[in-house]
Each structure stands twice: as C-alpha cells, then as structure tokens.
Short mmCIF file of C-alpha atoms in Angstrom, two decimals:
data_model
loop_
_atom_site.label_atom_id
_atom_site.label_comp_id
_atom_site.label_asym_id
_atom_site.label_seq_id
_atom_site.Cartn_x
_atom_site.Cartn_y
_atom_site.Cartn_z
CA MET A 1 109.06 87.55 212.20
CA ASN A 2 106.61 89.91 210.77
CA LEU A 3 104.79 86.60 209.24
CA THR A 4 100.89 86.80 207.63
CA PRO A 5 99.96 83.05 208.62
CA GLU A 6 100.03 82.25 204.29
CA GLN A 7 103.33 83.43 204.37
CA LEU A 8 104.77 80.86 207.09
CA ALA A 9 102.34 78.05 205.66
CA ASP A 10 104.67 78.48 202.06
CA ARG A 11 107.38 78.40 203.95
CA LEU A 12 105.86 75.13 205.34
CA VAL A 13 105.95 73.58 202.30
CA THR A 14 107.44 70.61 201.80
CA THR A 15 109.22 68.98 199.03
CA LEU A 16 108.67 65.42 200.01
CA GLY A 17 112.47 64.44 200.30
CA LEU A 18 112.46 65.09 196.26
CA ASP A 19 115.59 66.32 195.18
CA ALA A 20 115.92 69.82 192.90
CA ASN A 21 115.38 67.19 189.71
CA GLY A 22 111.61 65.62 191.63
CA GLU A 23 113.42 62.04 192.69
CA MET A 24 113.86 60.33 195.44
CA GLU A 25 116.70 57.16 195.28
CA LEU A 26 114.65 54.03 195.94
CA SER A 27 117.64 50.98 196.70
CA TYR A 28 116.21 47.25 197.12
CA GLY A 29 120.27 46.24 196.61
CA GLU A 30 120.90 44.40 193.93
CA ARG A 31 118.73 47.07 192.30
CA THR A 32 117.91 50.58 192.18
CA PHE A 33 114.72 52.99 191.44
CA THR A 34 114.31 55.88 191.04
CA VAL A 35 110.51 57.63 191.95
CA LYS A 36 110.42 61.11 190.35
CA VAL A 37 106.91 63.46 190.39
CA GLY A 38 105.21 64.06 187.11
CA MET A 39 103.93 67.38 185.14
CA ASP A 40 100.22 65.21 186.24
CA LEU A 41 101.76 65.36 190.43
CA GLN A 42 102.10 61.84 189.91
CA LEU A 43 104.59 59.36 190.18
CA ARG A 44 106.75 57.27 188.52
CA VAL A 45 109.41 54.87 189.01
CA THR A 46 112.05 53.91 187.03
CA SER A 47 114.45 51.35 187.12
CA HIS A 48 118.56 52.05 186.49
CA GLU A 49 118.55 47.95 184.98
CA THR A 50 116.12 47.86 182.18
CA GLY A 51 115.50 52.33 182.10
CA LYS A 52 111.87 51.24 181.83
CA VAL A 53 108.89 53.36 183.82
CA VAL A 54 106.29 51.96 185.25
CA LYS A 55 103.13 53.32 188.56
CA SER A 56 104.88 51.33 191.19
CA LEU A 57 107.45 49.94 192.44
CA PRO A 58 108.31 46.22 192.19
CA ALA A 59 107.95 42.90 193.96
CA ALA A 60 110.88 42.15 195.13
CA ASN A 61 113.03 38.74 193.86
CA GLN A 62 115.17 36.53 195.18
CA LYS A 63 118.48 38.24 194.42
CA ASP A 64 116.77 41.16 196.87
CA ASP A 65 117.67 42.58 199.70
CA ALA A 66 114.20 41.81 201.59
CA ASP A 67 114.57 44.27 204.69
CA LEU A 68 115.61 46.38 201.81
CA ALA A 69 112.17 46.46 199.67
CA LYS A 70 110.41 46.63 202.49
CA ALA A 71 111.57 50.06 203.23
CA ALA A 72 112.14 51.31 199.28
CA LYS A 73 107.87 49.26 198.98
CA ALA A 74 107.17 51.99 202.24
CA SER A 75 108.92 54.91 201.81
CA PHE A 76 106.87 55.10 198.33
CA THR A 77 103.07 53.93 200.03
CA GLN A 78 103.80 57.11 202.59
CA LEU A 79 105.48 59.12 199.86
CA LYS A 80 102.50 58.43 196.91
CA LYS A 81 99.94 59.48 200.65
CA ASP A 82 101.64 62.76 201.22
CA LEU A 83 101.77 63.81 197.62
CA LYS A 84 97.80 63.43 197.21
CA THR A 85 98.00 64.95 200.51
CA MET A 86 100.21 67.51 199.68
CA VAL A 87 97.91 67.82 196.23
CA THR A 88 94.86 68.41 197.35
CA LEU A 89 95.89 71.02 200.29
CA GLN A 90 97.79 72.78 197.59
CA SER A 91 94.65 72.73 195.66
CA GLN A 92 93.39 74.44 198.36
CA ARG A 93 95.42 77.28 198.92
CA LEU A 94 96.08 78.17 195.47
CA GLU A 95 91.69 78.44 194.70
CA GLU A 96 92.18 80.55 198.04
CA SER A 97 94.63 82.15 197.22
CA LEU A 98 92.94 83.13 193.84
CA SER A 99 89.34 84.15 195.49
CA LYS A 100 91.26 86.03 197.95
CA ARG A 101 93.15 88.52 195.29
CA ARG A 102 96.33 87.40 197.65
CA LEU A 103 100.15 88.88 195.82
CA TRP A 104 103.43 87.39 196.94
CA SER A 105 106.42 89.64 196.31
CA ASP A 106 108.76 88.39 193.47
CA GLU A 107 111.20 86.08 196.31
CA GLU A 108 108.12 85.65 197.70
CA TRP A 109 106.86 83.76 194.61
CA LYS A 110 110.22 82.32 193.50
CA ALA A 111 110.79 80.98 197.31
CA LEU A 112 107.67 78.74 196.75
CA PHE A 113 106.90 78.30 193.18
CA VAL A 114 110.51 77.32 191.98
CA ASP A 115 112.23 76.65 194.54
CA ASN A 116 109.54 73.74 195.01
CA ILE A 117 109.92 70.91 192.84
CA ILE A 118 105.24 70.16 193.54
CA MET A 119 104.66 73.75 193.76
CA ARG A 120 106.46 74.12 190.20
CA GLN A 121 104.17 71.60 188.63
CA PHE A 122 101.31 74.53 189.74
CA ALA A 123 102.81 77.05 189.16
CA ILE A 124 103.79 75.55 185.24
CA SER A 125 99.29 75.18 184.63
CA LEU A 126 98.26 79.13 185.68
CA VAL A 127 98.03 81.95 184.17
CA TRP A 128 100.19 85.07 186.29
CA GLY A 129 99.70 87.99 187.09
CA VAL A 130 102.09 91.01 187.97
CA TYR A 131 100.17 93.85 189.48
CA THR A 132 100.91 97.78 190.49
CA ASN A 133 98.63 99.45 192.58
CA ASN A 134 96.63 95.87 193.16
CA GLN A 135 94.94 96.35 189.59
CA LEU A 136 96.63 93.97 186.28
CA THR A 137 99.31 95.37 184.67
CA ASP A 138 100.92 91.86 182.86
CA THR A 139 100.21 87.93 183.02
CA PHE A 140 102.75 84.92 181.73
CA ARG A 141 103.52 81.91 182.37
CA TYR A 142 106.11 79.75 184.73
CA MET A 143 107.32 77.01 181.69
CA GLU A 144 109.34 74.23 182.00
CA ASP A 145 112.42 75.38 181.20
CA GLY A 146 111.84 77.50 183.79
CA THR A 147 111.55 80.64 181.48
CA PHE A 148 108.75 83.07 181.77
CA ASN A 149 106.24 83.67 178.64
CA THR A 150 103.85 86.66 177.29
CA VAL A 151 100.67 85.42 176.37
CA ASP A 152 102.86 86.16 172.91
CA GLU A 153 105.25 82.85 173.65
CA GLU A 154 107.67 85.38 173.50
CA GLU A 155 110.05 85.31 176.98
CA TYR A 156 108.73 88.03 180.02
CA GLU A 157 111.29 90.06 180.55
CA TRP A 158 111.12 90.27 185.39
CA THR A 159 112.35 92.57 186.92
CA ASP A 160 112.58 92.60 190.57
CA ASP A 161 110.24 94.37 193.74
CA LEU A 162 107.27 92.61 191.44
CA HIS A 163 103.83 91.86 193.18
CA ILE A 164 102.29 88.24 191.49
CA GLY A 165 99.16 86.80 191.74
CA LEU A 166 96.90 83.73 190.31
CA VAL A 167 95.00 85.57 186.93
CA HIS A 168 90.69 85.09 187.40
CA PRO A 169 89.56 84.92 184.21
CA LEU A 170 87.10 88.15 185.06
CA GLU A 171 90.88 89.86 184.92
CA LEU A 172 91.59 88.84 181.07
#
C-alpha cells in the first residue's frame, strides 16, 4: 500500500468502540447508562434514569440484571484502561511528530483528527500549521464545533492539497 510506518499507525488508531459522538451505551437491564469521553479525555457516565453525570458506573441494585451489570462494569473498566493507554501512546506519537516535523496530507489529517473522536480531542487543544515546501505559511485551530479558526478567531478557509503539521513554538 506504499504506507510509511507512521501512516500505517495512523490508520490503526482505534475509537475503542465509541460512536461518532464519543459515546457508548451500557445496560444493567432496566437501567441504562451512557459513557462519554470528555474534552479532558476522561470518561463520564450519565444515567438515563436520572440524567446525573458521575465518574464511574454505580453498583448494581436488586432491579438490575446481575449478569448484564457485571458485563457492563467489566466493559467500563476495560474501556477506562484502554483509553488511558491510548492517550499515553498517542501523546508520545504527537510529541514525536512535532520533533520530526511530520506533515499529514489534508485527507490523512481529517481521517485521523476529525473522524476519530478521541484524536479529535487532541486536535482541538493544539495549534496546527499549513506548510508549503516545509515552510510554515499559515496556522489554524480545530474547534469543538468542527470549524477551523485563524489566530484572529476568524474562520480558516480550508483548501485541498494542504500539508499539515504541529506548529513548534519556535516557528511562531
């Protein structure tokens, strides 16, 4: 497929079973909970019954299906571990990308940082650069609402065939 190891690693980044909104439904039978990854890359649990947001799943009660509750707890525990591992690994990869001055094509960048809910959280917190002949020509930020903003908080005009990379503070 003519991919570099970095490009292959990008394609293998998982969503950990979360949907496009960063959510997963877990059921105890009568009670259902939505698990969501937040901007801080931590999991939040919302009870469908009460609407209350907590940091972990509650204990099962007598109305709950014991097997479903046990499976939901196991899924949540594994998701929490996997998310922590993924955040650590992707943080290291992004740091390496910055030091190596790695560039993504616009299609590769969108596939990794827009289409993947977890990587989207990283993209929102970083300053990105557009490079022409390996020289920084423009900067933008990816926003929570899916738009791109300039340093002046105006909408960045996205064009095709961009080469995008993390902006090193020395370049600013």
